[in-house]
C-alpha cells in the first residue's frame, strides 16, 4: 500500500496552502484517497502556516500527521526547526535554501536544498517559489504526476486564473530540474 504523508510549512503568503491543495486535487484526479488539513498561526499576516496532506491508494484512517511524515517541504527557518523531527527515517525533507542557510541535522533522511526563491526569480516569476518546491517534491517522491498538478491548478484556482498556468508550469518544471541531482 502506497501512502504519503506530506507536511508543507512556511510563513503566511508563501503559498503553503496552495501547495497542499494542489497536491490534494492532483491525488483525487489520479483516483487516490486524500486528506488536506490546514493550520494557521494566530497572527493575521506573516504568521506561520502549514498544512498536512495524505495521499494513499487505500482508505485513510486519520487525516492527522503526528511525527510520521514521509515528506516535509519547509519554506523558512521556523518551519525547519519545527518539522524536521517529524519526518520518518528514509523520508524526504525539501528545504528552501534561498531563505534557510541552516543545514539539516538528520542523516537518516534524504534532504534536498532548493534555492526556490532564486529559481522562481530566474524564470521571471518570483511569486512561484511554492510551485518550484512542489515540482521538486513530486519529482523526488512520485506521489502524483506534474501533469495532474497542472490539471489541479484549474480546480484550485478556477478558470479566472487560467492565464497563469503556463508560468506555473514553468516553475514546476524548474523545481523538477533542481532536484535531479538528489535522485539516485
Short mmCIF file of C-alpha atoms in Angstrom, two decimals:
data_model
loop_
_atom_site.label_atom_id
_atom_site.label_comp_id
_atom_site.label_asym_id
_atom_site.label_seq_id
_atom_site.Cartn_x
_atom_site.Cartn_y
_atom_site.Cartn_z
CA UNK A 1 0.00 0.00 0.00
CA UNK A 2 1.42 3.38 -1.01
CA UNK A 3 0.74 6.14 1.47
CA UNK A 4 2.45 9.52 1.52
CA UNK A 5 2.14 11.92 4.41
CA UNK A 6 3.38 15.39 3.50
CA UNK A 7 3.84 18.50 5.61
CA UNK A 8 4.07 21.88 3.87
CA UNK A 9 5.20 24.71 6.15
CA UNK A 10 6.24 28.36 5.98
CA UNK A 11 5.05 31.89 6.60
CA UNK A 12 1.61 33.03 5.50
CA UNK A 13 1.84 34.33 1.94
CA UNK A 14 4.41 31.78 0.74
CA UNK A 15 1.79 29.61 -0.95
CA UNK A 16 1.94 26.79 1.59
CA UNK A 17 -1.81 26.14 1.50
CA UNK A 18 -1.83 26.28 -2.30
CA UNK A 19 0.84 23.56 -2.47
CA UNK A 20 -1.29 21.37 -0.22
CA UNK A 21 -4.47 21.99 -2.16
CA UNK A 22 -2.78 21.30 -5.49
CA UNK A 23 -1.31 18.02 -4.24
CA UNK A 24 -4.70 17.03 -2.81
CA UNK A 25 -6.61 17.72 -6.03
CA UNK A 26 -3.90 16.05 -8.12
CA UNK A 27 -4.29 12.97 -5.94
CA UNK A 28 -8.04 12.98 -6.50
CA UNK A 29 -7.50 13.30 -10.25
CA UNK A 30 -5.35 10.16 -10.04
CA UNK A 31 -8.13 8.32 -8.15
CA UNK A 32 -6.29 8.28 -4.83
CA UNK A 33 -7.65 8.76 -1.33
CA UNK A 34 -6.65 12.19 0.04
CA UNK A 35 -6.92 14.45 3.05
CA UNK A 36 -5.85 18.08 3.50
CA UNK A 37 -5.62 19.72 6.93
CA UNK A 38 -4.64 23.41 7.09
CA UNK A 39 -3.22 25.11 10.18
CA UNK A 40 -2.64 28.83 10.64
CA UNK A 41 -0.74 30.73 13.32
CA UNK A 42 -2.52 33.27 15.48
CA UNK A 43 -1.08 36.25 13.58
CA UNK A 44 -3.22 37.98 10.97
CA UNK A 45 -0.48 38.30 8.31
CA UNK A 46 3.01 36.93 8.03
CA UNK A 47 2.40 34.33 10.72
CA UNK A 48 3.11 30.65 10.45
CA UNK A 49 1.12 28.46 8.13
CA UNK A 50 1.29 24.76 7.50
CA UNK A 51 -0.85 22.01 6.14
CA UNK A 52 -0.68 18.28 6.03
CA UNK A 53 -1.69 16.19 3.05
CA UNK A 54 -2.12 12.46 2.92
CA UNK A 55 -2.28 10.71 -0.45
CA UNK A 56 -2.97 6.99 -0.37
CA UNK A 57 -4.02 4.07 -2.53
CA UNK A 58 -6.14 2.80 0.38
CA UNK A 59 -8.67 4.39 2.73
CA UNK A 60 -7.14 6.86 5.19
CA UNK A 61 -7.85 6.15 8.85
CA UNK A 62 -6.88 9.56 10.22
CA UNK A 63 -6.10 12.86 8.50
CA UNK A 64 -3.52 13.76 11.16
CA UNK A 65 0.24 13.53 10.72
CA UNK A 66 1.97 13.10 14.05
CA UNK A 67 5.73 12.54 13.84
CA UNK A 68 5.22 10.18 10.87
CA UNK A 69 5.57 12.35 7.78
CA UNK A 70 7.12 10.70 4.74
CA UNK A 71 7.97 14.15 3.34
CA UNK A 72 8.22 17.74 4.51
CA UNK A 73 8.57 20.90 2.44
CA UNK A 74 9.85 23.78 4.56
CA UNK A 75 9.91 27.32 3.28
CA UNK A 76 11.52 29.13 6.26
CA UNK A 77 13.75 28.50 9.27
CA UNK A 78 10.98 28.27 11.92
CA UNK A 79 9.35 25.55 9.81
CA UNK A 80 12.61 23.61 9.55
CA UNK A 81 13.07 23.85 13.30
CA UNK A 82 9.52 22.68 13.99
CA UNK A 83 9.02 19.91 11.42
CA UNK A 84 12.43 18.39 10.65
CA UNK A 85 12.00 15.90 13.51
CA UNK A 86 8.60 14.76 12.20
CA UNK A 87 9.99 13.15 9.05
CA UNK A 88 10.28 9.37 9.28
CA UNK A 89 13.66 7.70 8.68
CA UNK A 90 14.20 7.28 4.91
CA UNK A 91 11.76 10.17 4.34
CA UNK A 92 12.36 13.31 2.30
CA UNK A 93 12.96 16.87 3.51
CA UNK A 94 12.95 19.70 0.98
CA UNK A 95 14.47 22.93 2.26
CA UNK A 96 14.06 26.33 0.59
CA UNK A 97 17.76 27.19 0.78
CA UNK A 98 17.10 30.69 -0.58
CA UNK A 99 15.75 31.57 2.86
CA UNK A 100 17.24 28.86 5.08
CA UNK A 101 21.00 28.79 5.50
CA UNK A 102 20.95 26.12 8.21
CA UNK A 103 21.60 22.53 7.16
CA UNK A 104 19.53 19.58 8.31
CA UNK A 105 20.78 17.77 11.39
CA UNK A 106 19.37 14.46 10.16
CA UNK A 107 21.44 11.77 8.45
CA UNK A 108 18.66 9.18 8.24
CA UNK A 109 16.55 11.07 5.65
CA UNK A 110 17.09 12.35 2.14
CA UNK A 111 17.49 16.14 2.20
CA UNK A 112 17.30 18.39 -0.86
CA UNK A 113 18.31 22.03 -0.72
CA UNK A 114 16.37 24.01 -3.33
CA UNK A 115 17.09 27.70 -3.99
CA UNK A 116 13.41 28.14 -4.70
CA UNK A 117 13.23 31.95 -4.47
CA UNK A 118 16.23 32.32 -6.78
CA UNK A 119 14.91 29.75 -9.26
CA UNK A 120 11.50 31.43 -9.36
CA UNK A 121 13.11 34.85 -9.90
CA UNK A 122 15.43 33.45 -12.60
CA UNK A 123 12.46 32.17 -14.61
CA UNK A 124 10.73 35.54 -14.30
CA UNK A 125 8.07 34.52 -11.78
CA UNK A 126 9.23 35.42 -8.24
CA UNK A 127 5.80 34.58 -6.80
CA UNK A 128 6.10 30.95 -7.95
CA UNK A 129 8.51 29.81 -5.24
CA UNK A 130 5.89 27.40 -3.95
CA UNK A 131 5.43 25.89 -7.42
CA UNK A 132 9.19 25.34 -7.68
CA UNK A 133 9.10 23.43 -4.39
CA UNK A 134 6.02 21.45 -5.42
CA UNK A 135 7.68 20.45 -8.70
CA UNK A 136 10.72 19.33 -6.71
CA UNK A 137 8.58 17.27 -4.33
CA UNK A 138 6.56 15.38 -6.93
CA UNK A 139 9.72 14.66 -8.90
CA UNK A 140 11.59 13.27 -5.90
CA UNK A 141 8.71 11.31 -4.44
CA UNK A 142 6.40 10.44 -7.38
CA UNK A 143 3.29 10.99 -5.25
CA UNK A 144 1.41 12.33 -8.27
CA UNK A 145 2.44 13.47 -11.75
CA UNK A 146 3.29 17.01 -12.75
CA UNK A 147 0.51 16.71 -15.34
CA UNK A 148 -2.04 16.09 -12.60
CA UNK A 149 -0.70 19.12 -10.66
CA UNK A 150 -1.27 21.21 -13.78
CA UNK A 151 -4.82 19.88 -14.13
CA UNK A 152 -5.43 20.53 -10.44
CA UNK A 153 -4.37 24.16 -10.91
CA UNK A 154 -7.65 24.90 -12.69
CA UNK A 155 -9.65 23.09 -9.99
CA UNK A 156 -7.98 25.04 -7.18
CA UNK A 157 -7.76 28.49 -8.81
CA UNK A 158 -10.55 28.32 -11.38
CA UNK A 159 -10.81 29.48 -14.95
CA UNK A 160 -10.16 33.11 -13.98
CA UNK A 161 -6.51 32.19 -13.19
CA UNK A 162 -6.01 30.07 -16.32
CA UNK A 163 -3.66 32.69 -17.78
CA UNK A 164 -1.14 31.89 -15.00
CA UNK A 165 -0.97 28.19 -15.85
CA UNK A 166 1.99 28.41 -18.33
CA UNK A 167 4.13 30.40 -15.88
CA UNK A 168 3.33 27.97 -13.06
CA UNK A 169 4.06 25.01 -15.33
CA UNK A 170 7.48 26.54 -16.00
CA UNK A 171 8.07 26.83 -12.23
CA UNK A 172 7.02 23.21 -11.64
CA UNK A 173 9.48 22.02 -14.29
CA UNK A 174 12.25 24.23 -12.88
CA UNK A 175 11.70 22.62 -9.48
CA UNK A 176 11.78 19.18 -11.09
CA UNK A 177 15.12 20.02 -12.70
CA UNK A 178 16.50 21.38 -9.42
CA UNK A 179 16.17 18.02 -7.66
CA UNK A 180 17.53 15.74 -10.35
CA UNK A 181 20.91 15.78 -8.59
CA UNK A 182 19.27 14.28 -5.47
CA UNK A 183 17.55 11.38 -7.24
CA UNK A 184 19.58 8.20 -7.15
#
